[in-house]
Amino acid sequence: PTAMSASASVIGQVLANKLVTIRLYNVDSSIAATGTANPDGGFNITVPGGTYTIVASAEGFLGAQGSITPVNGSIISMPAVSLIAGDIDNNGVINQLDALTIRMNYDHATPAAADLNNDGVINVLDLGILAENYGKSGALLWP
């Protein structure tokens, strides 16, 4: 007989053109595990079996979150999710304050959250991305 693993793996892919951080929170809101996605968005985080809130975030993007209950020895495969660009001030809504940040920092490299396409300069391309997502709010439901 083989012993069950004392942990579970949570795998998946989160798409954003910036560094994505994955956090798993315990029911008391303390952090159980954290990690970053690979450049292709793939991630693999190991945690003990239990119930967690999983949150994916990237600077300048609306996040994604959901609830998971992995069992020791199991692998939880999260569906791929694409984060929505434009929440520069991280208030959970893409609005005029985010557009104002682009306007005030036009042709600059900072703040990095305003460089939505991650090309090193805040410009009309970033404004176009924001306009496409204008009015969207809240974290995406994941899964």
Coordinates of N, CA and C in Angstrom, one line a residue:
P1 N 0.8 -1.2 0.0 CA 0.0 0.0 0.0 C 0.9 1.3 0.0
T2 N 0.4 2.3 -0.7 CA 1.1 3.6 -0.7 C 0.4 4.6 0.2
A3 N 1.2 5.4 0.9 CA 0.6 6.4 1.8 C 0.1 7.6 0.9
M4 N -1.0 8.1 1.4 CA -1.6 9.3 0.7 C -0.7 10.5 1.0
S5 N -0.5 11.4 0.0 CA 0.3 12.6 0.2 C -0.4 13.5 1.2
A6 N 0.4 14.2 2.0 CA -0.2 15.1 3.1 C -0.5 16.5 2.5
S7 N -0.5 16.5 1.2 CA -0.8 17.8 0.5 C -1.5 17.5 -0.8
A8 N -2.0 18.6 -1.4 CA -2.7 18.6 -2.7 C -2.1 19.6 -3.6
S9 N -2.2 19.4 -4.9 CA -1.7 20.4 -5.8 C -2.9 21.1 -6.5
V10 N -2.7 22.4 -6.7 CA -3.6 23.2 -7.4 C -2.9 23.7 -8.6
I11 N -3.4 23.3 -9.8 CA -2.8 23.7 -11.1 C -3.7 24.5 -11.9
G12 N -3.2 25.3 -12.9 CA -4.1 26.0 -13.8 C -3.3 27.0 -14.6
Q13 N -4.0 27.9 -15.3 CA -3.4 28.9 -16.1 C -4.2 30.2 -16.0
V14 N -3.5 31.3 -15.7 CA -4.1 32.6 -15.6 C -3.4 33.5 -16.6
L15 N -4.2 34.0 -17.5 CA -3.6 34.8 -18.6 C -3.7 36.3 -18.3
A16 N -2.6 37.0 -18.4 CA -2.5 38.5 -18.3 C -1.1 38.7 -18.9
N17 N -0.8 39.9 -19.4 CA 0.5 40.1 -20.0 C 1.4 40.7 -19.0
K18 N 1.2 40.5 -17.7 CA 2.0 40.9 -16.6 C 2.2 39.7 -15.6
L19 N 3.0 39.9 -14.6 CA 3.2 38.9 -13.6 C 1.9 38.6 -12.9
V20 N 1.5 37.4 -12.7 CA 0.3 37.0 -12.0 C 0.7 36.3 -10.7
T21 N 0.1 36.8 -9.6 CA 0.2 36.2 -8.3 C -1.0 35.4 -8.0
I22 N -0.8 34.2 -7.5 CA -1.9 33.3 -7.0 C -1.7 33.2 -5.5
R23 N -2.8 33.4 -4.8 CA -2.9 33.3 -3.4 C -4.0 32.4 -3.0
L24 N -3.8 31.5 -2.0 CA -4.8 30.7 -1.4 C -5.0 31.2 0.0
Y25 N -6.2 31.5 0.3 CA -6.6 32.0 1.7 C -7.3 30.9 2.4
N26 N -7.0 30.8 3.7 CA -7.7 29.9 4.6 C -9.1 30.6 4.9
V27 N -10.0 29.8 5.6 CA -11.3 30.4 5.9 C -11.2 31.6 6.9
D28 N -10.1 31.7 7.6 CA -10.0 32.9 8.5 C -9.3 34.0 7.8
S29 N -9.1 34.0 6.5 CA -8.5 35.0 5.6 C -7.0 35.1 5.7
S30 N -6.4 34.2 6.5 CA -4.9 34.2 6.5 C -4.4 33.5 5.2
I31 N -3.2 33.8 4.8 CA -2.7 33.2 3.5 C -2.2 31.8 3.8
A32 N -2.7 30.8 3.0 CA -2.2 29.5 3.2 C -1.0 29.2 2.2
A33 N -1.1 29.8 1.0 CA 0.0 29.6 0.1 C 0.0 30.7 -0.9
T34 N 1.1 31.0 -1.5 CA 1.2 32.0 -2.6 C 2.2 31.6 -3.6
G35 N 2.0 32.0 -4.8 CA 3.0 31.7 -5.9 C 2.8 32.6 -7.0
T36 N 3.6 32.5 -8.0 CA 3.5 33.3 -9.2 C 3.3 32.4 -10.4
A37 N 2.6 32.8 -11.4 CA 2.4 32.0 -12.6 C 3.7 32.2 -13.5
N38 N 3.9 31.1 -14.3 CA 5.0 31.2 -15.2 C 4.7 32.2 -16.3
P39 N 5.6 32.6 -17.2 CA 5.3 33.5 -18.3 C 4.1 33.1 -19.1
D40 N 3.9 31.8 -19.3 CA 2.8 31.3 -20.1 C 1.5 31.3 -19.2
G41 N 1.5 31.7 -18.0 CA 0.4 31.7 -17.1 C 0.1 30.5 -16.3
G42 N 0.9 29.4 -16.5 CA 0.7 28.2 -15.8 C 1.2 28.3 -14.4
F43 N 0.6 27.6 -13.5 CA 1.0 27.6 -12.1 C 0.7 26.2 -11.5
N44 N 1.4 25.9 -10.4 CA 1.3 24.7 -9.6 C 1.6 25.1 -8.1
I45 N 0.6 25.0 -7.3 CA 0.8 25.4 -5.9 C 0.4 24.2 -5.0
T46 N 1.2 23.9 -4.0 CA 0.9 22.8 -3.1 C 0.4 23.3 -1.8
V47 N -0.7 22.7 -1.3 CA -1.3 23.1 0.0 C -1.8 21.8 0.6
P48 N -2.0 21.8 2.0 CA -2.7 20.7 2.6 C -4.1 20.7 2.2
G49 N -4.7 19.5 2.3 CA -6.2 19.5 2.1 C -6.9 20.4 2.9
G50 N -8.0 21.0 2.4 CA -8.8 21.9 3.2 C -9.7 22.8 2.3
T51 N -10.3 23.8 2.8 CA -11.1 24.7 2.0 C -10.4 26.1 1.9
Y52 N -10.3 26.6 0.7 CA -9.6 27.8 0.4 C -10.3 28.7 -0.5
T53 N -10.0 30.0 -0.4 CA -10.4 30.9 -1.5 C -9.1 31.1 -2.3
I54 N -9.3 30.9 -3.6 CA -8.1 31.1 -4.5 C -8.3 32.4 -5.3
V55 N -7.2 33.2 -5.3 CA -7.3 34.6 -5.9 C -6.1 34.7 -6.8
A56 N -6.4 35.2 -8.1 CA -5.3 35.5 -9.0 C -5.4 37.0 -9.3
S57 N -4.2 37.6 -9.2 CA -4.1 39.1 -9.4 C -2.9 39.5 -10.2
A58 N -3.0 40.6 -10.9 CA -1.9 41.2 -11.7 C -2.1 42.7 -11.6
E59 N -1.0 43.4 -11.6 CA -1.0 44.9 -11.5 C -1.7 45.5 -12.7
G60 N -2.8 46.3 -12.4 CA -3.5 46.9 -13.5 C -4.7 46.1 -14.0
F61 N -5.0 45.0 -13.4 CA -6.0 44.1 -13.9 C -7.1 43.8 -12.8
L62 N -8.3 43.5 -13.2 CA -9.3 43.0 -12.3 C -8.9 41.6 -12.0
G63 N -9.0 41.1 -10.8 CA -8.6 39.8 -10.4 C -9.7 38.7 -10.7
A64 N -9.3 37.5 -10.3 CA -10.3 36.4 -10.4 C -10.2 35.6 -9.1
Q65 N -11.3 35.1 -8.6 CA -11.3 34.4 -7.4 C -12.4 33.3 -7.4
G66 N -12.2 32.3 -6.5 CA -13.1 31.2 -6.4 C -12.9 30.5 -5.1
S67 N -13.6 29.4 -4.9 CA -13.5 28.6 -3.7 C -13.1 27.2 -4.2
I68 N -12.2 26.6 -3.5 CA -11.7 25.2 -3.8 C -11.6 24.4 -2.5
T69 N -11.8 23.1 -2.6 CA -11.6 22.2 -1.4 C -10.8 21.0 -1.9
P70 N -9.5 21.1 -1.9 CA -8.7 20.0 -2.3 C -8.6 19.0 -1.2
V71 N -8.4 17.7 -1.6 CA -8.2 16.6 -0.6 C -6.7 16.2 -0.7
N72 N -6.1 15.9 0.4 CA -4.7 15.5 0.4 C -4.5 14.4 -0.7
G73 N -3.5 14.5 -1.4 CA -3.2 13.5 -2.5 C -3.8 13.8 -3.8
S74 N -4.7 14.8 -3.9 CA -5.4 15.1 -5.1 C -4.7 16.3 -5.9
I75 N -5.2 16.4 -7.1 CA -4.8 17.5 -8.0 C -6.0 18.2 -8.4
I76 N -6.1 19.5 -8.1 CA -7.2 20.3 -8.5 C -6.8 21.1 -9.7
S77 N -7.5 20.9 -10.8 CA -7.1 21.6 -12.0 C -8.1 22.7 -12.3
M78 N -7.7 24.0 -12.1 CA -8.5 25.1 -12.3 C -8.6 25.4 -13.8
P79 N -9.8 25.9 -14.2 CA -9.9 26.3 -15.6 C -9.1 27.5 -16.0
A80 N -8.6 27.6 -17.2 CA -7.9 28.8 -17.6 C -8.8 30.0 -17.5
V81 N -8.2 31.1 -17.0 CA -8.9 32.4 -16.9 C -8.0 33.5 -17.4
S82 N -8.7 34.5 -18.1 CA -8.0 35.7 -18.6 C -8.4 36.8 -17.7
L83 N -7.5 37.5 -17.1 CA -7.8 38.7 -16.3 C -8.1 39.8 -17.2
I84 N -8.9 40.8 -16.7 CA -9.3 41.9 -17.5 C -8.5 43.1 -17.2
A85 N -7.8 43.7 -18.2 CA -6.9 44.9 -18.0 C -7.7 46.2 -17.8
G86 N -7.2 47.1 -17.0 CA -7.7 48.4 -16.9 C -7.9 48.9 -15.4
D87 N -7.9 48.1 -14.4 CA -8.1 48.5 -13.1 C -6.7 49.0 -12.5
I88 N -6.3 50.2 -12.9 CA -5.0 50.7 -12.6 C -4.9 51.1 -11.1
D89 N -6.0 51.6 -10.5 CA -5.9 52.0 -9.1 C -6.4 50.9 -8.1
N90 N -6.6 49.7 -8.7 CA -6.9 48.6 -7.9 C -8.1 48.7 -6.9
N91 N -9.2 49.5 -7.4 CA -10.4 49.6 -6.6 C -11.5 48.7 -7.1
G92 N -11.2 47.8 -8.0 CA -12.2 46.8 -8.4 C -13.2 47.3 -9.5
V93 N -12.9 48.4 -10.1 CA -13.7 48.9 -11.2 C -12.9 49.7 -12.2
I94 N -13.2 49.5 -13.5 CA -12.4 50.2 -14.5 C -13.2 51.4 -14.9
N95 N -12.7 52.6 -14.5 CA -13.5 53.8 -14.6 C -12.6 55.0 -15.0
Q96 N -13.2 56.2 -14.8 CA -12.6 57.5 -15.2 C -11.3 57.7 -14.4
L97 N -11.2 57.2 -13.2 CA -10.0 57.4 -12.4 C -8.8 56.7 -13.1
D98 N -9.1 55.5 -13.6 CA -8.0 54.7 -14.3 C -7.6 55.4 -15.6
A99 N -8.6 56.0 -16.3 CA -8.3 56.7 -17.6 C -7.5 58.0 -17.2
L100 N -7.8 58.6 -16.1 CA -7.1 59.8 -15.7 C -5.6 59.5 -15.4
T101 N -5.4 58.4 -14.8 CA -4.0 57.9 -14.5 C -3.2 57.8 -15.8
I102 N -3.8 57.2 -16.8 CA -3.2 57.1 -18.1 C -2.9 58.5 -18.7
R103 N -3.9 59.4 -18.6 CA -3.7 60.7 -19.2 C -2.6 61.5 -18.5
M104 N -2.5 61.4 -17.1 CA -1.5 62.1 -16.4 C -0.1 61.6 -16.5
N105 N 0.0 60.3 -17.0 CA 1.3 59.7 -17.1 C 1.6 59.3 -18.5
Y106 N 1.0 59.9 -19.5 CA 1.1 59.7 -20.9 C 2.6 59.8 -21.3
D107 N 3.1 58.9 -22.1 CA 4.5 58.9 -22.6 C 5.5 58.6 -21.5
H108 N 5.1 58.1 -20.4 CA 6.0 57.7 -19.3 C 6.0 56.2 -19.1
A109 N 6.8 55.7 -18.3 CA 6.9 54.3 -18.0 C 6.2 53.9 -16.7
T110 N 5.9 54.9 -15.8 CA 5.3 54.6 -14.5 C 4.1 55.5 -14.4
P111 N 3.2 55.0 -13.6 CA 3.2 53.8 -12.8 C 3.0 52.6 -13.7
A112 N 3.7 51.5 -13.3 CA 3.7 50.3 -14.1 C 2.2 49.7 -14.3
A113 N 1.4 50.0 -13.4 CA 0.0 49.5 -13.5 C -0.7 50.1 -14.7
A114 N -0.3 51.3 -15.1 CA -1.0 52.0 -16.2 C -0.5 51.5 -17.6
D115 N 0.6 50.8 -17.6 CA 1.2 50.2 -18.8 C 0.5 48.9 -19.0
L116 N -0.7 48.9 -19.5 CA -1.6 47.8 -19.6 C -1.1 46.7 -20.5
N117 N -0.4 47.1 -21.6 CA 0.1 46.1 -22.5 C 1.5 45.7 -22.2
N118 N 2.1 46.3 -21.2 CA 3.4 45.9 -20.7 C 4.5 46.1 -21.7
D119 N 4.4 47.2 -22.5 CA 5.5 47.5 -23.5 C 6.5 48.6 -23.1
G120 N 6.4 49.0 -21.8 CA 7.3 50.0 -21.3 C 7.0 51.4 -21.4
V121 N 5.8 51.7 -22.0 CA 5.4 53.1 -22.1 C 3.9 53.2 -22.0
I122 N 3.4 54.2 -21.3 CA 2.0 54.5 -21.2 C 1.5 55.3 -22.4
N123 N 0.6 54.8 -23.2 CA 0.3 55.6 -24.4 C -1.1 55.2 -24.9
V124 N -1.4 55.5 -26.1 CA -2.8 55.3 -26.7 C -3.1 53.8 -26.7
L125 N -2.1 52.9 -26.8 CA -2.4 51.5 -26.8 C -3.0 51.1 -25.5
D126 N -2.5 51.6 -24.4 CA -3.0 51.3 -23.1 C -4.4 51.9 -22.9
L127 N -4.6 53.1 -23.4 CA -5.9 53.8 -23.4 C -7.0 53.0 -24.1
G128 N -6.6 52.4 -25.3 CA -7.5 51.6 -26.1 C -7.9 50.3 -25.3
I129 N -6.9 49.7 -24.6 CA -7.3 48.5 -23.8 C -8.2 48.9 -22.7
L130 N -8.0 50.0 -22.0 CA -8.9 50.5 -21.0 C -10.3 50.8 -21.5
A131 N -10.3 51.5 -22.7 CA -11.6 51.8 -23.3 C -12.4 50.5 -23.6
E132 N -11.8 49.5 -24.0 CA -12.4 48.2 -24.4 C -13.1 47.6 -23.1
N133 N -12.5 47.8 -22.0 CA -13.0 47.2 -20.7 C -13.7 48.2 -19.8
Y134 N -13.9 49.4 -20.3 CA -14.4 50.4 -19.4 C -15.8 50.0 -18.8
G135 N -15.9 50.3 -17.5 CA -17.2 49.9 -16.8 C -17.2 48.6 -16.2
K136 N -16.3 47.7 -16.5 CA -16.2 46.4 -15.9 C -15.8 46.5 -14.5
S137 N -16.3 45.6 -13.7 CA -15.9 45.7 -12.2 C -15.9 44.3 -11.6
G138 N -15.3 44.3 -10.4 CA -15.3 43.1 -9.6 C -14.4 42.0 -10.0
A139 N -14.2 41.1 -9.2 CA -13.3 39.9 -9.5 C -14.1 39.0 -10.4
L140 N -13.5 38.4 -11.4 CA -14.1 37.3 -12.2 C -14.3 36.1 -11.3
L141 N -15.4 35.4 -11.5 CA -15.7 34.2 -10.8 C -14.9 33.1 -11.4
W142 N -14.1 32.4 -10.5 CA -13.2 31.4 -11.0 C -13.2 30.2 -10.1
P143 N -13.6 29.1 -10.4 CA -14.1 28.6 -11.6 C -15.5 28.9 -11.9

